[in-house]
Coordinates of C-alpha atoms and ligand atoms in Angstrom, one line a residue:
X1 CA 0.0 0.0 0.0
X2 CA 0.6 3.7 -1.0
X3 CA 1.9 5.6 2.2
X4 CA -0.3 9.0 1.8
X5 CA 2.7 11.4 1.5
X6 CA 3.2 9.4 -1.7
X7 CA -0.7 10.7 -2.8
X8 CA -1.7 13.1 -5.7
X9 CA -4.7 13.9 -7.3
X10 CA -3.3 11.6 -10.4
X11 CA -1.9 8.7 -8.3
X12 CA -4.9 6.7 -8.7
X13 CA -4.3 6.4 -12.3
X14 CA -1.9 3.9 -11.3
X15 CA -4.6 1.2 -9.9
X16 CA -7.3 -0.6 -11.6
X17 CA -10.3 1.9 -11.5
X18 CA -13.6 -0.3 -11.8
X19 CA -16.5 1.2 -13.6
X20 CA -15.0 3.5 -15.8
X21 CA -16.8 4.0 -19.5
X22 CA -14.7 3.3 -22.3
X23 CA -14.1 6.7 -23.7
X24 CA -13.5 6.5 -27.8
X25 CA -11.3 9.5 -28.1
X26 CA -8.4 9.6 -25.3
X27 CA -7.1 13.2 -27.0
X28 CA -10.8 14.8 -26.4
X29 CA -10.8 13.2 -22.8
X30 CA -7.7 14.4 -21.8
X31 CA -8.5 18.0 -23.3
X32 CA -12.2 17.6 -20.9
X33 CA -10.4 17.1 -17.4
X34 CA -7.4 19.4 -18.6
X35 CA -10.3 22.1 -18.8
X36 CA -12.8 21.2 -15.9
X37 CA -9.4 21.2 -13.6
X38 CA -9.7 25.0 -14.3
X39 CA -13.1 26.0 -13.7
X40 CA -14.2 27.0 -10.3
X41 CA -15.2 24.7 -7.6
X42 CA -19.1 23.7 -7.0
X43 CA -18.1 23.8 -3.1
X44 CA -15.4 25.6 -0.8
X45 CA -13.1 23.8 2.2
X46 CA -14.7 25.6 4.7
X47 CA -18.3 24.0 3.5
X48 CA -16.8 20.4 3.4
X49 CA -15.4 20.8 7.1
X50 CA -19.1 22.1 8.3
X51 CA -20.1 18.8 6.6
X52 CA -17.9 17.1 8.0
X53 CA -18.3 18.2 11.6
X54 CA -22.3 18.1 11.7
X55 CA -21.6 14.1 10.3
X56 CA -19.3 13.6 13.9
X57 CA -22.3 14.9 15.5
X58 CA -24.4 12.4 14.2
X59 CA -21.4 9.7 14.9
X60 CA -21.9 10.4 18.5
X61 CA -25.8 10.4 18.2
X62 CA -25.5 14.4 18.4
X63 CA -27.6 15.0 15.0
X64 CA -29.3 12.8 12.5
X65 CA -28.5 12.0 8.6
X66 CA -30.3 12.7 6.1
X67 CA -29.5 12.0 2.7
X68 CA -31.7 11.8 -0.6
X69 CA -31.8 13.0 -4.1
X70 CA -32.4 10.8 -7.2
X71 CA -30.5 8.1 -8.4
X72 CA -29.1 9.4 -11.5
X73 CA -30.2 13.0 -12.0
X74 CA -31.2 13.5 -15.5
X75 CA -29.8 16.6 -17.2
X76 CA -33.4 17.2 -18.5
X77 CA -34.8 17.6 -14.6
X78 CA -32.2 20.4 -13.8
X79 CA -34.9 22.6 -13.5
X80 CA -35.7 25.4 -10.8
X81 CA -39.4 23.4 -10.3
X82 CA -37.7 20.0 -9.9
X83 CA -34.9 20.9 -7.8
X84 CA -37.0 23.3 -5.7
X85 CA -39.6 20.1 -5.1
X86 CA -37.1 17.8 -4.3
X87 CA -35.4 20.4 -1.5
X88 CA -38.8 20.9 -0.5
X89 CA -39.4 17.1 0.4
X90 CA -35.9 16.5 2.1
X91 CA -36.8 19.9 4.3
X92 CA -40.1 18.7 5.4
X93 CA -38.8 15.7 6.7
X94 CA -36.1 17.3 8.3
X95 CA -38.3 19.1 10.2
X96 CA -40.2 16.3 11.4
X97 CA -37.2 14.2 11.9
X98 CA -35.4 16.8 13.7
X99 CA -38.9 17.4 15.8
X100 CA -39.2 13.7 16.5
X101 CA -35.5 13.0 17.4
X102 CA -34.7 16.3 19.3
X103 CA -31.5 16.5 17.4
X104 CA -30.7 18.9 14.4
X105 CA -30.8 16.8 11.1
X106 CA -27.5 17.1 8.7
X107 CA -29.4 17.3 5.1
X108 CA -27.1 16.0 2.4
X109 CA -28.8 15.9 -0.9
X110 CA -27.8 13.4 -3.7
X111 CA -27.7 16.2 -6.0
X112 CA -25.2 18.5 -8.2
X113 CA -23.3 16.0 -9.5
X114 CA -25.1 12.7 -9.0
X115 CA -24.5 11.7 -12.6
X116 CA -22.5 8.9 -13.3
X117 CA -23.9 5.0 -13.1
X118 CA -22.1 1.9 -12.2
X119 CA -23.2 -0.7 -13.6
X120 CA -23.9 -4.6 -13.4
X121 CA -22.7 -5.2 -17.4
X122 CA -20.8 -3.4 -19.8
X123 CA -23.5 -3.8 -22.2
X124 CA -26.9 -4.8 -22.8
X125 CA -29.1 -6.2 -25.9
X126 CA -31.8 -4.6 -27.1
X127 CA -33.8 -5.9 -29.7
X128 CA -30.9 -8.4 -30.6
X129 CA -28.5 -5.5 -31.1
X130 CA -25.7 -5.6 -28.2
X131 CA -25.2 -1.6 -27.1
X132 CA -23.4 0.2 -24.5
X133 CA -24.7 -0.1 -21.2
X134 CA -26.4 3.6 -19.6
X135 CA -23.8 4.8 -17.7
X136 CA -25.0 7.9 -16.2
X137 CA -25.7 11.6 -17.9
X138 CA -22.1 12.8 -17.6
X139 CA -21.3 9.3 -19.7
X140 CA -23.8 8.8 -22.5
X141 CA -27.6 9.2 -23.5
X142 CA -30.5 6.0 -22.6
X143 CA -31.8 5.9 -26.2
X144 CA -31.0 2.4 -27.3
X145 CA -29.0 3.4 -30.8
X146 CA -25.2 2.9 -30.7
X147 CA -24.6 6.9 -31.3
X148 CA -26.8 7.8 -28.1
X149 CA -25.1 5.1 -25.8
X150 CA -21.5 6.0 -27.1
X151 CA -19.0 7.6 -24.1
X152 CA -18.7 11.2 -24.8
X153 CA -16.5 13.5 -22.9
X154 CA -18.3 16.8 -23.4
X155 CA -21.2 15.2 -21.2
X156 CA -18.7 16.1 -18.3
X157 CA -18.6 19.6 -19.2
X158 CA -22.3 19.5 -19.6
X159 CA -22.4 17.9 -15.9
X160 CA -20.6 20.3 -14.4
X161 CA -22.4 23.4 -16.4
X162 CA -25.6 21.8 -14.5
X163 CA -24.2 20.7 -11.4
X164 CA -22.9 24.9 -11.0
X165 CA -26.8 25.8 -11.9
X166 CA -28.1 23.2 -9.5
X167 CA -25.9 24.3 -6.6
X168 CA -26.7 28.0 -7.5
X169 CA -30.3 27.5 -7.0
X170 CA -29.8 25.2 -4.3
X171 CA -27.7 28.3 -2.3
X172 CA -30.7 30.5 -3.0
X173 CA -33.5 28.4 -1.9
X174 CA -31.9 27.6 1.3
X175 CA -30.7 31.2 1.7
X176 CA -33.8 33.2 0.5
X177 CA -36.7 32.3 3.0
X178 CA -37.6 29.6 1.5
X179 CA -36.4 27.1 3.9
X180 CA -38.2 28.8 6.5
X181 CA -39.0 26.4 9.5
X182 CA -42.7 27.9 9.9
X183 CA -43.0 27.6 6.0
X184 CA -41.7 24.0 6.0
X185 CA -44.7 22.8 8.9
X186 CA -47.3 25.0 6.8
X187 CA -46.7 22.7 3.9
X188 CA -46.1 19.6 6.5
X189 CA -49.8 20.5 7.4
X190 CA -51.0 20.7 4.0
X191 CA -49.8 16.8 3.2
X192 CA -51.2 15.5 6.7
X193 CA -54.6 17.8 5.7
X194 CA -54.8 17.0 2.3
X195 CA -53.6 13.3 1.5
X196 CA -55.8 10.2 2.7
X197 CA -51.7 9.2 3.5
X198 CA -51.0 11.7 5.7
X199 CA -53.8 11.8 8.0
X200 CA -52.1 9.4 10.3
X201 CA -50.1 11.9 11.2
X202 CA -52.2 14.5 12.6
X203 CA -50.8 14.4 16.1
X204 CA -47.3 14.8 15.2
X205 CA -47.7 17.5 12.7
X206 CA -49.8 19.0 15.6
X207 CA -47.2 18.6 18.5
X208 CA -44.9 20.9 15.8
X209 CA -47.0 23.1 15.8
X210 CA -47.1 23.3 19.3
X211 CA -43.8 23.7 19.5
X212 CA -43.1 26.4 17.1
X213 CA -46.4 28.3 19.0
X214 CA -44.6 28.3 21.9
X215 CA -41.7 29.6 21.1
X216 CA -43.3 32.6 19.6
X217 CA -45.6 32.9 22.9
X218 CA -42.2 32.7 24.2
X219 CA -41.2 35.7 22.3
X220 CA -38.4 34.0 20.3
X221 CA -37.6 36.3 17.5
X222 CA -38.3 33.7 14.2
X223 CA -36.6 36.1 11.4
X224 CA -33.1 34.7 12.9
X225 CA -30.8 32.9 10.1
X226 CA -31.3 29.3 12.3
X227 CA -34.7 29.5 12.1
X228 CA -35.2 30.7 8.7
X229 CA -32.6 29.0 6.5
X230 CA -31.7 26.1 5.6
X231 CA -27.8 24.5 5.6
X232 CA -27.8 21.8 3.0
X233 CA -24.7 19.5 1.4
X234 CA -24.5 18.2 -1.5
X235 CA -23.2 14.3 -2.2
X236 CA -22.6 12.0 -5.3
X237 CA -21.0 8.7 -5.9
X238 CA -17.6 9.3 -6.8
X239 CA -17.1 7.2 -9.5
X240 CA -15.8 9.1 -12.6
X241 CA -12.4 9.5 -11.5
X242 CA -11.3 11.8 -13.8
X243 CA -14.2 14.3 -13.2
X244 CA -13.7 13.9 -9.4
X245 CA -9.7 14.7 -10.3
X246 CA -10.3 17.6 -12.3
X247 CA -12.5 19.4 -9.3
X248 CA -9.8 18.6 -6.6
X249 CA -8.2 21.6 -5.3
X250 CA -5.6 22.0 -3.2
X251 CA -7.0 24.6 0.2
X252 CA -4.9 27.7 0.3
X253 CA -5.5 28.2 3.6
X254 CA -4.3 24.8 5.0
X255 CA -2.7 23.1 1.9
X256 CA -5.0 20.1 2.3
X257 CA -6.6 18.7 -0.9
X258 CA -10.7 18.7 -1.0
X259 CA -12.7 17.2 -3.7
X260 CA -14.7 20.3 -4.6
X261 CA -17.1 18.9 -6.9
X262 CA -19.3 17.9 -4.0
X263 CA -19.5 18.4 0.2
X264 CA -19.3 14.8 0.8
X265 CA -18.8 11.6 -1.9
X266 CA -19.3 8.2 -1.4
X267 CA -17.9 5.0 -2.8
X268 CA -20.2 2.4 -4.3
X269 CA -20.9 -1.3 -3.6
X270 CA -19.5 -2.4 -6.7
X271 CA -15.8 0.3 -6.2
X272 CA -14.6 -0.2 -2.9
X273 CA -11.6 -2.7 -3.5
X274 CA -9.0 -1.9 -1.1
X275 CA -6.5 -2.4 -3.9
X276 CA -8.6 -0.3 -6.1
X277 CA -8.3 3.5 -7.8
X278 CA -11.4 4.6 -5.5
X279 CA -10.2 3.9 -2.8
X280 CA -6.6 5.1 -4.1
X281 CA -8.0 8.0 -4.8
X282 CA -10.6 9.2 -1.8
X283 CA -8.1 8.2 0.9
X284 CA -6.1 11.6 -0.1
X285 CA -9.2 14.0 -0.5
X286 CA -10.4 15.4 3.3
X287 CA -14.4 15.0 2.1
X288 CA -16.4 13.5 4.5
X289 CA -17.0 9.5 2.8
X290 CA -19.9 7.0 2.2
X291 CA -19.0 4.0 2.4
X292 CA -21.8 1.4 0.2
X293 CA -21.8 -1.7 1.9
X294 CA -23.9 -4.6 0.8
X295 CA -24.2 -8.1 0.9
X296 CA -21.1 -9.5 -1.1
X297 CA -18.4 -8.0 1.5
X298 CA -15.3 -9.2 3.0
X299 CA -14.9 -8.0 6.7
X300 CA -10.9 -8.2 6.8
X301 CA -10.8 -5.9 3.5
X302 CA -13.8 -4.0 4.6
X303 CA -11.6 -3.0 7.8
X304 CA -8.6 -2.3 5.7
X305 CA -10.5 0.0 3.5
X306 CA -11.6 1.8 6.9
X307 CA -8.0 2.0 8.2
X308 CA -7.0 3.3 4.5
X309 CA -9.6 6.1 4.1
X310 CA -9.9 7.0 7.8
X311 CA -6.4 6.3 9.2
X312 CA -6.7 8.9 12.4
X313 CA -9.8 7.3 13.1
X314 CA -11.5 11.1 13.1
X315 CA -15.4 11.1 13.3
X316 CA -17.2 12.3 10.3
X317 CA -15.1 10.8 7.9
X318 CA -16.9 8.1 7.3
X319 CA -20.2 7.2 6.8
X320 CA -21.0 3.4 6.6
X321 CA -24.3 3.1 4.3
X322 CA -25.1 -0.3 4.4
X323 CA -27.6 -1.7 1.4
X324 CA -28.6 -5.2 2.4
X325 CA -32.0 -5.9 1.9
X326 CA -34.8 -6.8 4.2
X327 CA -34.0 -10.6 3.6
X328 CA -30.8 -9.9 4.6
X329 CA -30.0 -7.0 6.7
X330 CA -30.4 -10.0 10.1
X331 CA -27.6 -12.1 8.5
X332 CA -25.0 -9.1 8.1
X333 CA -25.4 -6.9 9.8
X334 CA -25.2 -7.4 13.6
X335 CA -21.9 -9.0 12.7
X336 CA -20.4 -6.4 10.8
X337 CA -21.5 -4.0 13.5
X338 CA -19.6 -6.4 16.4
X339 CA -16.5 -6.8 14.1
X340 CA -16.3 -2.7 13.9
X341 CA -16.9 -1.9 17.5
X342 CA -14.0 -4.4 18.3
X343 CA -11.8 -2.4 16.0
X344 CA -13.0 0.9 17.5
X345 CA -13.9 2.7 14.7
X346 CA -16.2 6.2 14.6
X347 CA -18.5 5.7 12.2
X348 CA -22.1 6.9 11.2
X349 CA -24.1 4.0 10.6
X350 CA -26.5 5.0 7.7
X351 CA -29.2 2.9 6.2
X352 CA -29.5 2.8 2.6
X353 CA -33.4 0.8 2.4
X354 CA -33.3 1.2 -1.5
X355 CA -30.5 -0.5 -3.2
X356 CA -31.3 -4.5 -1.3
X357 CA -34.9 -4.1 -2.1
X358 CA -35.2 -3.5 -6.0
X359 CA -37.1 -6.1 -8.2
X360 CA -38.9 -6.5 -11.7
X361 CA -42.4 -6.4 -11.5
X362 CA -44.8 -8.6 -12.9
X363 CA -45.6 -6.0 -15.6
X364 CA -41.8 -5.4 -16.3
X365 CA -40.9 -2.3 -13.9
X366 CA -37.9 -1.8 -11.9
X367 CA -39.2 -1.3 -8.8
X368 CA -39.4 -1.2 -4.7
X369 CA -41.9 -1.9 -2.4
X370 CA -42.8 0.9 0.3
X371 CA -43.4 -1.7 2.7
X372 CA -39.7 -3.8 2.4
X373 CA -38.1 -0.4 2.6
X374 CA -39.6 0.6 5.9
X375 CA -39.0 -3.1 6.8
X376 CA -35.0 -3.0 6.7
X377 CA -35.4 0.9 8.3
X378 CA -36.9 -1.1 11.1
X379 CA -34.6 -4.0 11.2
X380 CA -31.6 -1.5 10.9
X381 CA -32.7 0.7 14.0
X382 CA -33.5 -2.9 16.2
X383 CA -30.3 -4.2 15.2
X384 CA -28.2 -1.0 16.1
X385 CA -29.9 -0.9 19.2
X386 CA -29.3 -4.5 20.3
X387 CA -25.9 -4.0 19.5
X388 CA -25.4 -0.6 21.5
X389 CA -24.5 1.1 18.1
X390 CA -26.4 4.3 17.3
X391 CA -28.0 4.6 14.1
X392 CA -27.1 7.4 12.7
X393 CA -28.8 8.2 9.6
X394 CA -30.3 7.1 6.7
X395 CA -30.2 7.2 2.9
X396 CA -32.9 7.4 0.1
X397 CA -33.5 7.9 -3.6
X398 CA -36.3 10.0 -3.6
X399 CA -38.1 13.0 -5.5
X400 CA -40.2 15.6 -5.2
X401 CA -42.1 14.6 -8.2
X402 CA -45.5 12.6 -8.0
X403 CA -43.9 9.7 -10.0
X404 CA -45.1 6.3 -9.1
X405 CA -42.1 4.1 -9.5
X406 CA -42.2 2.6 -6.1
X407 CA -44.8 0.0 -4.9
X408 CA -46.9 0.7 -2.0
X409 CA -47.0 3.6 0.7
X410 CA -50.7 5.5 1.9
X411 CA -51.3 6.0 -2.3
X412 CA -51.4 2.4 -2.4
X413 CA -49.6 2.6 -6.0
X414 CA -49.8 -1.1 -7.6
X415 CA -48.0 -2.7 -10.1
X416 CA -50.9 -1.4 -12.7
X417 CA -50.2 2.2 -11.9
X418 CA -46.3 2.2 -12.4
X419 CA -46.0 3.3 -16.2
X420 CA -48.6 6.0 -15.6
X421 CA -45.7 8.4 -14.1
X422 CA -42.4 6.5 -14.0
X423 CA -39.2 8.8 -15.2
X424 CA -36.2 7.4 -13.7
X425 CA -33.5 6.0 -15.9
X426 CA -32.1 4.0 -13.7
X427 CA -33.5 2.9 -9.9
X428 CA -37.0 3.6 -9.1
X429 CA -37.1 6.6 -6.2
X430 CA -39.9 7.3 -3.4
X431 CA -42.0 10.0 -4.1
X432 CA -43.3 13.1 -2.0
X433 CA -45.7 11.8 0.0
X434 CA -44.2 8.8 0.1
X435 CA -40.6 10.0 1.1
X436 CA -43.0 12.5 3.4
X437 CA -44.8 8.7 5.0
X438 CA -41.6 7.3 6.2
X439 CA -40.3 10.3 7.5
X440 CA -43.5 10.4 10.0
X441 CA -42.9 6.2 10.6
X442 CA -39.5 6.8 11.3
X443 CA -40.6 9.8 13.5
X444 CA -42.1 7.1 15.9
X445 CA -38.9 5.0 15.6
X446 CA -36.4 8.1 16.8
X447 CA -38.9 9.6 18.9
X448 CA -37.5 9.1 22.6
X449 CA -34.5 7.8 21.3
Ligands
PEP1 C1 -26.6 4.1 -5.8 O1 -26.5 4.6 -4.6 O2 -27.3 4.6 -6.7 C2 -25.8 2.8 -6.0 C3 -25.5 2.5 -7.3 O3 -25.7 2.2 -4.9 P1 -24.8 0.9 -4.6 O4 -23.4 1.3 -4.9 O5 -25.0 0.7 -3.1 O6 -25.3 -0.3 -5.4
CO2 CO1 -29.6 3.7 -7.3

């Protein structure tokens, strides 16, 4: 192994970097990360370390994890109504999360850079004709014709040109009022009012309002920034290498290096090899990390790839978002939990209910089921709990769009109703009131906690 004075931002090109696309034109790529590495950064040092410190909060069981966005935003959806409605869902369950757990909530959104796929194949037939597999916006197009689905640089470009306008919008939302915690309840109220699914939660929504009447009776001045914007992170799967290179400045404050396309990145299931450019890479950068882990793990090189990225064992670096399944989640994880504690590692535990839970439906559609999802949120609080662990957080693909692409939830959406509003490309997300339900279910797990 690479001691970490040896690092660099290009170091990692000598390991094997797993999910990469095969770019046609090695000229055109070079020329694309020779120009990104001099645009500006999406995100400043200063932001990352706030990031980074409200995530050793939640390591401690100080403050709660949030983190959502899409799977693979679609350069289509960057949009001020789309990325309004899907900050709009993560703030409303902030609020009741935040309420229920009496702890502030760190809000990361998968967002601004969530672009780039891994996939299970290389390629895929369609209609007998062997193409490209979808690897993300910032890759190549979904169409199934070989000039859609061919690798093309200049989608990077394009990525970051979007990612900038997502983030600027992003800073203004959460900055302009609209983040206001009395605006978030009213629309909390208007779901719990309005929606057959929200009624159950009547006394909750009700106790917040309670609570934000009092402090007014209490004359607590509400126009202050805490109470009236919104601190919110951005996070994507670092998988593009050469994308995450090119935004990876050097502080000029403290020298470190920072990954400044996002606050916090995370490595996936399918990149974690210890040996591997990921982890290569990350272990040099001072983001705060996700860490997928899912069934097909090996504990000994799971705990060197904890040593590696986090070798001063500092809380907040890493985030442990563990994507079993509700079949499985017993089997792993109350091991992997006991093998951790013995090595004494600060971690935030973070469920990820999606990625375990995804089958085809009967009628062809990728899809989730509401109630396995809240199944394994369950199971993951019981387990942490039995094991003294705290749970710290957890993760969702979710939107604020009225899409039905997962089963279930108080809408009762059915197999039937899944093509009349699904628009992901790629893994089917939760939406509003659905992302909105489990907040209020996991309300009454974290309440008391
Ligand atoms: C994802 O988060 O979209 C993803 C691909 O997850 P995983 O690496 O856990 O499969
Ligand atoms: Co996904």
């Amino acid at each position: 192994m690479t001691k970490i004075e040896e690092w660099s931002k290009t170091h990692w090109q000598n390991f094997l970097a797993m999910q990469q696309p095969k770019w046609p034109d090695q000229d055109e790529y070079q020329k694309v990360i020779a120009s990104l590495s001099k645009l500006p950064p999406l995100v400043f040092a200063g932001e990352i370390r706030e990031c980074k410190k409200q995530l050793a909060m939640a390591s401690e069981g100080k403050a709660f994890l949030l983190q959502g966005g899409d799977c693979a935003e679609d350069f289509s959806m960057c949009t001020a109504p789309a990325i309004r409605e899907s900050l709009k869902v993560i703030l409303q369950m902030t609020v009741i999360l935040a309420y229920a757990g009496g702890k502030p909530v760190v809000k990361i959104g998968r967002i601004a850079g969530q672009y780039a796929k891994p996939r299970s194949s290389d390629t895929e037939m369609i209609n007998g004709v062997e193409l490209p597999s979808y690897r993300g916006d910032m890759v190549n197009s979904p169409e199934p014709t070989p000039a859609a689905r061919r690798p093309d640089p200049n989608r990077m470009v394009e990525g970051y040109f979007r990612a900038i306008a997502t983030m600027n919008i992003l800073r203004a939302f959460t900055k302009g009022g609209y983040a206001a915690l009395d605006r978030v309840h009213a629309w909390n109220n208007e779901f719990v009012k309005s929606s057959p699914a929200g009624r159950s939660y009547e006394q909750v929504a009700g106790d917040i309002d309670k609570a934000i009447n009092f402090m007014r009776v209490c004359g607590v001045d509400t126009n202050i920034p805490q109470l009236q914007q919104a601190i919110f992170f951005t996070s994507h799967e670092a998988l593009l290498l050469g994308y995450e290179q090119a935004l990876t400045r050097q502080d000029s404050t403290t020298g470190d290096w920072y990954d400044c396309g996002a606050h916090m990145l995370w490595i996936g299931d399918r990149t974690r090899q210890v040996d591997g450019a990921h982890v290569e890479f990350l272990k040099g950068v001072l983001n705060p990390l996700g860490l997928k882990i899912g069934p097909s793990h090996d504990i000994d090189e799971l705990k060197r790839i904890i040593t590696t990225l986090n070798p001063h064992n500092e809380p907040g670096r890493l985030t442990v978002i563990n994507r079993f399944g509700v079949d499985k989640i017993e089997q792993y994880l109350p091991h992997l939990t006991r093998e951790f504690k013995k090595e004494g590692f600060r971690l935030v535990w973070s469920c990820d209910p999606m990625h375990g839970n995804t089958y085809t439906s009967e009628s062809g559609y990728k899809t989730r089921n509401f109630d396995d999802i809240l199944k394994e949120i369950r199971l993951f609080f019981d387990i942490l709990r039995a094991e003294d662990t705290i749970p710290g957080g957890v993760h969702f693909e979710l939107t604020g769009e009225n899409v039905t692409e997962c089963i279930g939830g108080g809408q009762n959406i059915q197999d039937k109703h899944l093509r009349d509003m699904y628009l992901t490309k790629v893994d089917p997300r939760l939406n509003a009131e659905q992302s909105l339900e489990l907040a209020f279910l996991i309300a009454e797990m974290i309440s008391g906690q």
